[in-house]
Amino acid sequence: CVFCAAAKATPEFDSLLLYKSKLAMVVLNKYPYNNGHLLILPTRHQGDITALTDDEGAELQKLLKESVRILKDALGTDGFNIGLNLGKVAGAGIPEHMHYHIVPRWAGDTNFFPLLADTKVVVETLEQTFERLLAYYNSL
């Protein structure tokens, strides 16, 4: 599992791992919908939200909240799409390891490229976004 591999890593660009606690972690999405697209997930390999412990659920919620604050401070976001695709039929790309998506949004952040060529313009590289956000997560 790519997420379990990230859980064994230290925060570095190669793993896209920004932050890890005992129960949960934050990973930069390798294929972002927008700059700063994050994944919040349990460190334990678990695809079923009902199988999470109360402590895991609380830690995920804490990281969702902290990540929204960090993205507001670091990227000046105007809003967010936050969601969870639970199970393959619901669209989960990796259904065996559940993960929340936090997609930063800005006023006017859509463009005509997706309409013409299934292409989205992202204004900075993953590495630039990673380095910018890592400093914030290092202070948690």
PDB file of C-alpha atoms in Angstrom:
ATOM      1  CA  CYS A   1       0.000   0.000   0.000  1.00  0.00           C
ATOM      2  CA  VAL A   2       1.441   3.369  -1.015  1.00  0.00           C
ATOM      3  CA  PHE A   3       0.025   4.962   2.141  1.00  0.00           C
ATOM      4  CA  CYS A   4       1.553   2.312   4.414  1.00  0.00           C
ATOM      5  CA  ALA A   5       4.891   2.961   2.714  1.00  0.00           C
ATOM      6  CA  ALA A   6       4.472   6.684   3.448  1.00  0.00           C
ATOM      7  CA  ALA A   7       3.630   5.855   7.093  1.00  0.00           C
ATOM      8  CA  LYS A   8       7.027   4.149   7.420  1.00  0.00           C
ATOM      9  CA  ALA A   9       8.870   7.153   5.968  1.00  0.00           C
ATOM     10  CA  THR A  10       9.937  10.422   7.490  1.00  0.00           C
ATOM     11  CA  PRO A  11       8.550  13.711   6.199  1.00  0.00           C
ATOM     12  CA  GLU A  12      10.323  14.180   2.857  1.00  0.00           C
ATOM     13  CA  PHE A  13       9.401  14.962  -0.711  1.00  0.00           C
ATOM     14  CA  ASP A  14      10.002  11.418  -2.013  1.00  0.00           C
ATOM     15  CA  SER A  15       7.230  10.041   0.206  1.00  0.00           C
ATOM     16  CA  LEU A  16       5.055  13.213   0.016  1.00  0.00           C
ATOM     17  CA  LEU A  17       4.573  12.725   3.780  1.00  0.00           C
ATOM     18  CA  LEU A  18       4.175  16.112   5.457  1.00  0.00           C
ATOM     19  CA  TYR A  19       3.270  15.018   8.973  1.00  0.00           C
ATOM     20  CA  LYS A  20       2.797  11.836  10.965  1.00  0.00           C
ATOM     21  CA  SER A  21       1.555  11.193  14.493  1.00  0.00           C
ATOM     22  CA  LYS A  22       1.077   7.786  16.079  1.00  0.00           C
ATOM     23  CA  LEU A  23      -2.475   7.507  14.697  1.00  0.00           C
ATOM     24  CA  ALA A  24      -2.787   9.697  11.603  1.00  0.00           C
ATOM     25  CA  MET A  25      -0.808  11.440   8.888  1.00  0.00           C
ATOM     26  CA  VAL A  26      -0.925  14.097   6.175  1.00  0.00           C
ATOM     27  CA  VAL A  27       0.280  13.367   2.639  1.00  0.00           C
ATOM     28  CA  LEU A  28       0.423  15.705  -0.341  1.00  0.00           C
ATOM     29  CA  ASN A  29      -1.644  14.248  -3.198  1.00  0.00           C
ATOM     30  CA  LYS A  30       0.637  13.102  -6.031  1.00  0.00           C
ATOM     31  CA  TYR A  31      -2.045  14.004  -8.608  1.00  0.00           C
ATOM     32  CA  PRO A  32      -3.596  17.185  -7.163  1.00  0.00           C
ATOM     33  CA  TYR A  33      -6.853  18.747  -8.301  1.00  0.00           C
ATOM     34  CA  ASN A  34      -5.436  22.080  -7.067  1.00  0.00           C
ATOM     35  CA  ASN A  35      -2.244  23.265  -5.386  1.00  0.00           C
ATOM     36  CA  GLY A  36      -2.086  22.035  -1.813  1.00  0.00           C
ATOM     37  CA  HIS A  37      -4.425  19.054  -2.322  1.00  0.00           C
ATOM     38  CA  LEU A  38      -3.860  17.003   0.843  1.00  0.00           C
ATOM     39  CA  LEU A  39      -4.819  13.547   2.042  1.00  0.00           C
ATOM     40  CA  ILE A  40      -5.535  12.951   5.741  1.00  0.00           C
ATOM     41  CA  LEU A  41      -5.472   9.292   6.731  1.00  0.00           C
ATOM     42  CA  PRO A  42      -4.920   6.847   9.561  1.00  0.00           C
ATOM     43  CA  THR A  43      -1.402   5.475   9.861  1.00  0.00           C
ATOM     44  CA  ARG A  44      -2.952   2.034  10.335  1.00  0.00           C
ATOM     45  CA  HIS A  45      -3.953   0.236   7.135  1.00  0.00           C
ATOM     46  CA  GLN A  46      -7.742   0.478   7.352  1.00  0.00           C
ATOM     47  CA  GLY A  47     -10.379   0.937   4.664  1.00  0.00           C
ATOM     48  CA  ASP A  48     -13.454   0.828   6.892  1.00  0.00           C
ATOM     49  CA  ILE A  49     -14.323   3.992   8.791  1.00  0.00           C
ATOM     50  CA  THR A  50     -16.449   1.991  11.245  1.00  0.00           C
ATOM     51  CA  ALA A  51     -13.349   0.010  12.258  1.00  0.00           C
ATOM     52  CA  LEU A  52     -11.423   3.106  13.376  1.00  0.00           C
ATOM     53  CA  THR A  53     -10.855   3.560  17.083  1.00  0.00           C
ATOM     54  CA  ASP A  54     -12.270   6.673  18.746  1.00  0.00           C
ATOM     55  CA  ASP A  55      -8.701   7.939  19.164  1.00  0.00           C
ATOM     56  CA  GLU A  56      -7.987   7.461  15.445  1.00  0.00           C
ATOM     57  CA  GLY A  57     -11.184   9.312  14.526  1.00  0.00           C
ATOM     58  CA  ALA A  58     -10.317  12.170  16.872  1.00  0.00           C
ATOM     59  CA  GLU A  59      -6.780  12.436  15.481  1.00  0.00           C
ATOM     60  CA  LEU A  60      -8.078  12.492  11.895  1.00  0.00           C
ATOM     61  CA  GLN A  61     -10.501  15.288  12.807  1.00  0.00           C
ATOM     62  CA  LYS A  62      -7.711  17.224  14.523  1.00  0.00           C
ATOM     63  CA  LEU A  63      -5.496  16.938  11.426  1.00  0.00           C
ATOM     64  CA  LEU A  64      -8.350  17.980   9.134  1.00  0.00           C
ATOM     65  CA  LYS A  65      -8.822  21.114  11.227  1.00  0.00           C
ATOM     66  CA  GLU A  66      -5.085  21.881  11.454  1.00  0.00           C
ATOM     67  CA  SER A  67      -4.623  21.286   7.730  1.00  0.00           C
ATOM     68  CA  VAL A  68      -7.372  23.760   6.846  1.00  0.00           C
ATOM     69  CA  ARG A  69      -5.679  26.340   9.088  1.00  0.00           C
ATOM     70  CA  ILE A  70      -2.279  25.633   7.508  1.00  0.00           C
ATOM     71  CA  LEU A  71      -3.607  25.863   3.957  1.00  0.00           C
ATOM     72  CA  LYS A  72      -5.321  29.178   4.751  1.00  0.00           C
ATOM     73  CA  ASP A  73      -2.079  30.578   6.191  1.00  0.00           C
ATOM     74  CA  ALA A  74       0.315  29.105   3.620  1.00  0.00           C
ATOM     75  CA  LEU A  75      -1.707  29.427   0.417  1.00  0.00           C
ATOM     76  CA  GLY A  76      -4.348  32.052   1.165  1.00  0.00           C
ATOM     77  CA  THR A  77      -7.218  29.775   0.192  1.00  0.00           C
ATOM     78  CA  ASP A  78     -10.766  31.113  -0.090  1.00  0.00           C
ATOM     79  CA  GLY A  79     -12.511  27.785   0.558  1.00  0.00           C
ATOM     80  CA  PHE A  80     -12.159  24.003   0.527  1.00  0.00           C
ATOM     81  CA  ASN A  81     -13.693  20.840  -0.782  1.00  0.00           C
ATOM     82  CA  ILE A  82     -13.291  18.168   1.909  1.00  0.00           C
ATOM     83  CA  GLY A  83     -14.450  14.638   1.256  1.00  0.00           C
ATOM     84  CA  LEU A  84     -14.070  10.910   1.639  1.00  0.00           C
ATOM     85  CA  ASN A  85     -14.739   8.284  -1.017  1.00  0.00           C
ATOM     86  CA  LEU A  86     -15.381   5.199   1.099  1.00  0.00           C
ATOM     87  CA  GLY A  87     -15.176   1.973  -0.903  1.00  0.00           C
ATOM     88  CA  LYS A  88     -14.351   1.214  -4.515  1.00  0.00           C
ATOM     89  CA  VAL A  89     -17.921   1.714  -5.758  1.00  0.00           C
ATOM     90  CA  ALA A  90     -17.876   5.181  -4.173  1.00  0.00           C
ATOM     91  CA  GLY A  91     -14.811   6.138  -6.183  1.00  0.00           C
ATOM     92  CA  ALA A  92     -11.997   5.405  -3.714  1.00  0.00           C
ATOM     93  CA  GLY A  93      -8.761   5.063  -5.666  1.00  0.00           C
ATOM     94  CA  ILE A  94      -7.168   3.083  -2.822  1.00  0.00           C
ATOM     95  CA  PRO A  95     -10.195   1.610  -1.013  1.00  0.00           C
ATOM     96  CA  GLU A  96      -8.146  -0.522   1.390  1.00  0.00           C
ATOM     97  CA  HIS A  97      -6.677   2.551   3.133  1.00  0.00           C
ATOM     98  CA  MET A  98      -9.279   5.246   3.723  1.00  0.00           C
ATOM     99  CA  HIS A  99      -8.274   8.867   3.253  1.00  0.00           C
ATOM    100  CA  TYR A 100      -9.916  12.268   3.359  1.00  0.00           C
ATOM    101  CA  HIS A 101      -9.238  14.762   0.580  1.00  0.00           C
ATOM    102  CA  ILE A 102      -8.765  18.445   1.319  1.00  0.00           C
ATOM    103  CA  VAL A 103      -8.805  20.430  -1.922  1.00  0.00           C
ATOM    104  CA  PRO A 104      -8.011  24.146  -1.556  1.00  0.00           C
ATOM    105  CA  ARG A 105     -10.204  26.470  -3.611  1.00  0.00           C
ATOM    106  CA  TRP A 106      -9.865  30.082  -4.705  1.00  0.00           C
ATOM    107  CA  ALA A 107     -12.377  32.395  -6.313  1.00  0.00           C
ATOM    108  CA  GLY A 108     -12.090  31.875 -10.071  1.00  0.00           C
ATOM    109  CA  ASP A 109      -9.782  28.841  -9.801  1.00  0.00           C
ATOM    110  CA  THR A 110     -11.414  27.012 -12.697  1.00  0.00           C
ATOM    111  CA  ASN A 111     -10.218  27.543 -16.231  1.00  0.00           C
ATOM    112  CA  PHE A 112     -11.114  26.402 -19.732  1.00  0.00           C
ATOM    113  CA  PHE A 113      -8.403  23.711 -20.060  1.00  0.00           C
ATOM    114  CA  PRO A 114     -10.492  20.894 -18.494  1.00  0.00           C
ATOM    115  CA  LEU A 115     -13.209  21.638 -21.037  1.00  0.00           C
ATOM    116  CA  LEU A 116     -10.833  21.456 -24.002  1.00  0.00           C
ATOM    117  CA  ALA A 117      -8.283  18.780 -23.197  1.00  0.00           C
ATOM    118  CA  ASP A 118      -8.971  17.135 -19.817  1.00  0.00           C
ATOM    119  CA  THR A 119      -6.054  19.202 -18.505  1.00  0.00           C
ATOM    120  CA  LYS A 120      -5.819  21.292 -15.351  1.00  0.00           C
ATOM    121  CA  VAL A 121      -3.233  23.998 -14.796  1.00  0.00           C
ATOM    122  CA  VAL A 122      -1.459  23.821 -11.411  1.00  0.00           C
ATOM    123  CA  VAL A 123       0.544  26.971 -10.718  1.00  0.00           C
ATOM    124  CA  GLU A 124       3.492  25.468  -8.815  1.00  0.00           C
ATOM    125  CA  THR A 125       5.322  22.148  -8.734  1.00  0.00           C
ATOM    126  CA  LEU A 126       4.553  19.485  -6.149  1.00  0.00           C
ATOM    127  CA  GLU A 127       8.014  20.019  -4.691  1.00  0.00           C
ATOM    128  CA  GLN A 128       7.409  23.760  -4.249  1.00  0.00           C
ATOM    129  CA  THR A 129       4.074  23.120  -2.540  1.00  0.00           C
ATOM    130  CA  PHE A 130       5.623  20.392  -0.367  1.00  0.00           C
ATOM    131  CA  GLU A 131       8.444  22.647   0.825  1.00  0.00           C
ATOM    132  CA  ARG A 132       6.049  25.507   1.522  1.00  0.00           C
ATOM    133  CA  LEU A 133       3.715  23.335   3.616  1.00  0.00           C
ATOM    134  CA  LEU A 134       6.405  21.298   5.412  1.00  0.00           C
ATOM    135  CA  ALA A 135       7.521  24.307   7.435  1.00  0.00           C
ATOM    136  CA  TYR A 136       3.995  24.648   8.841  1.00  0.00           C
ATOM    137  CA  TYR A 137       3.662  20.963   9.685  1.00  0.00           C
ATOM    138  CA  ASN A 138       7.078  20.956  11.364  1.00  0.00           C
ATOM    139  CA  SER A 139       5.636  23.385  13.907  1.00  0.00           C
ATOM    140  CA  LEU A 140       2.792  21.057  14.993  1.00  0.00           C
TER     141      LEU A 140
END
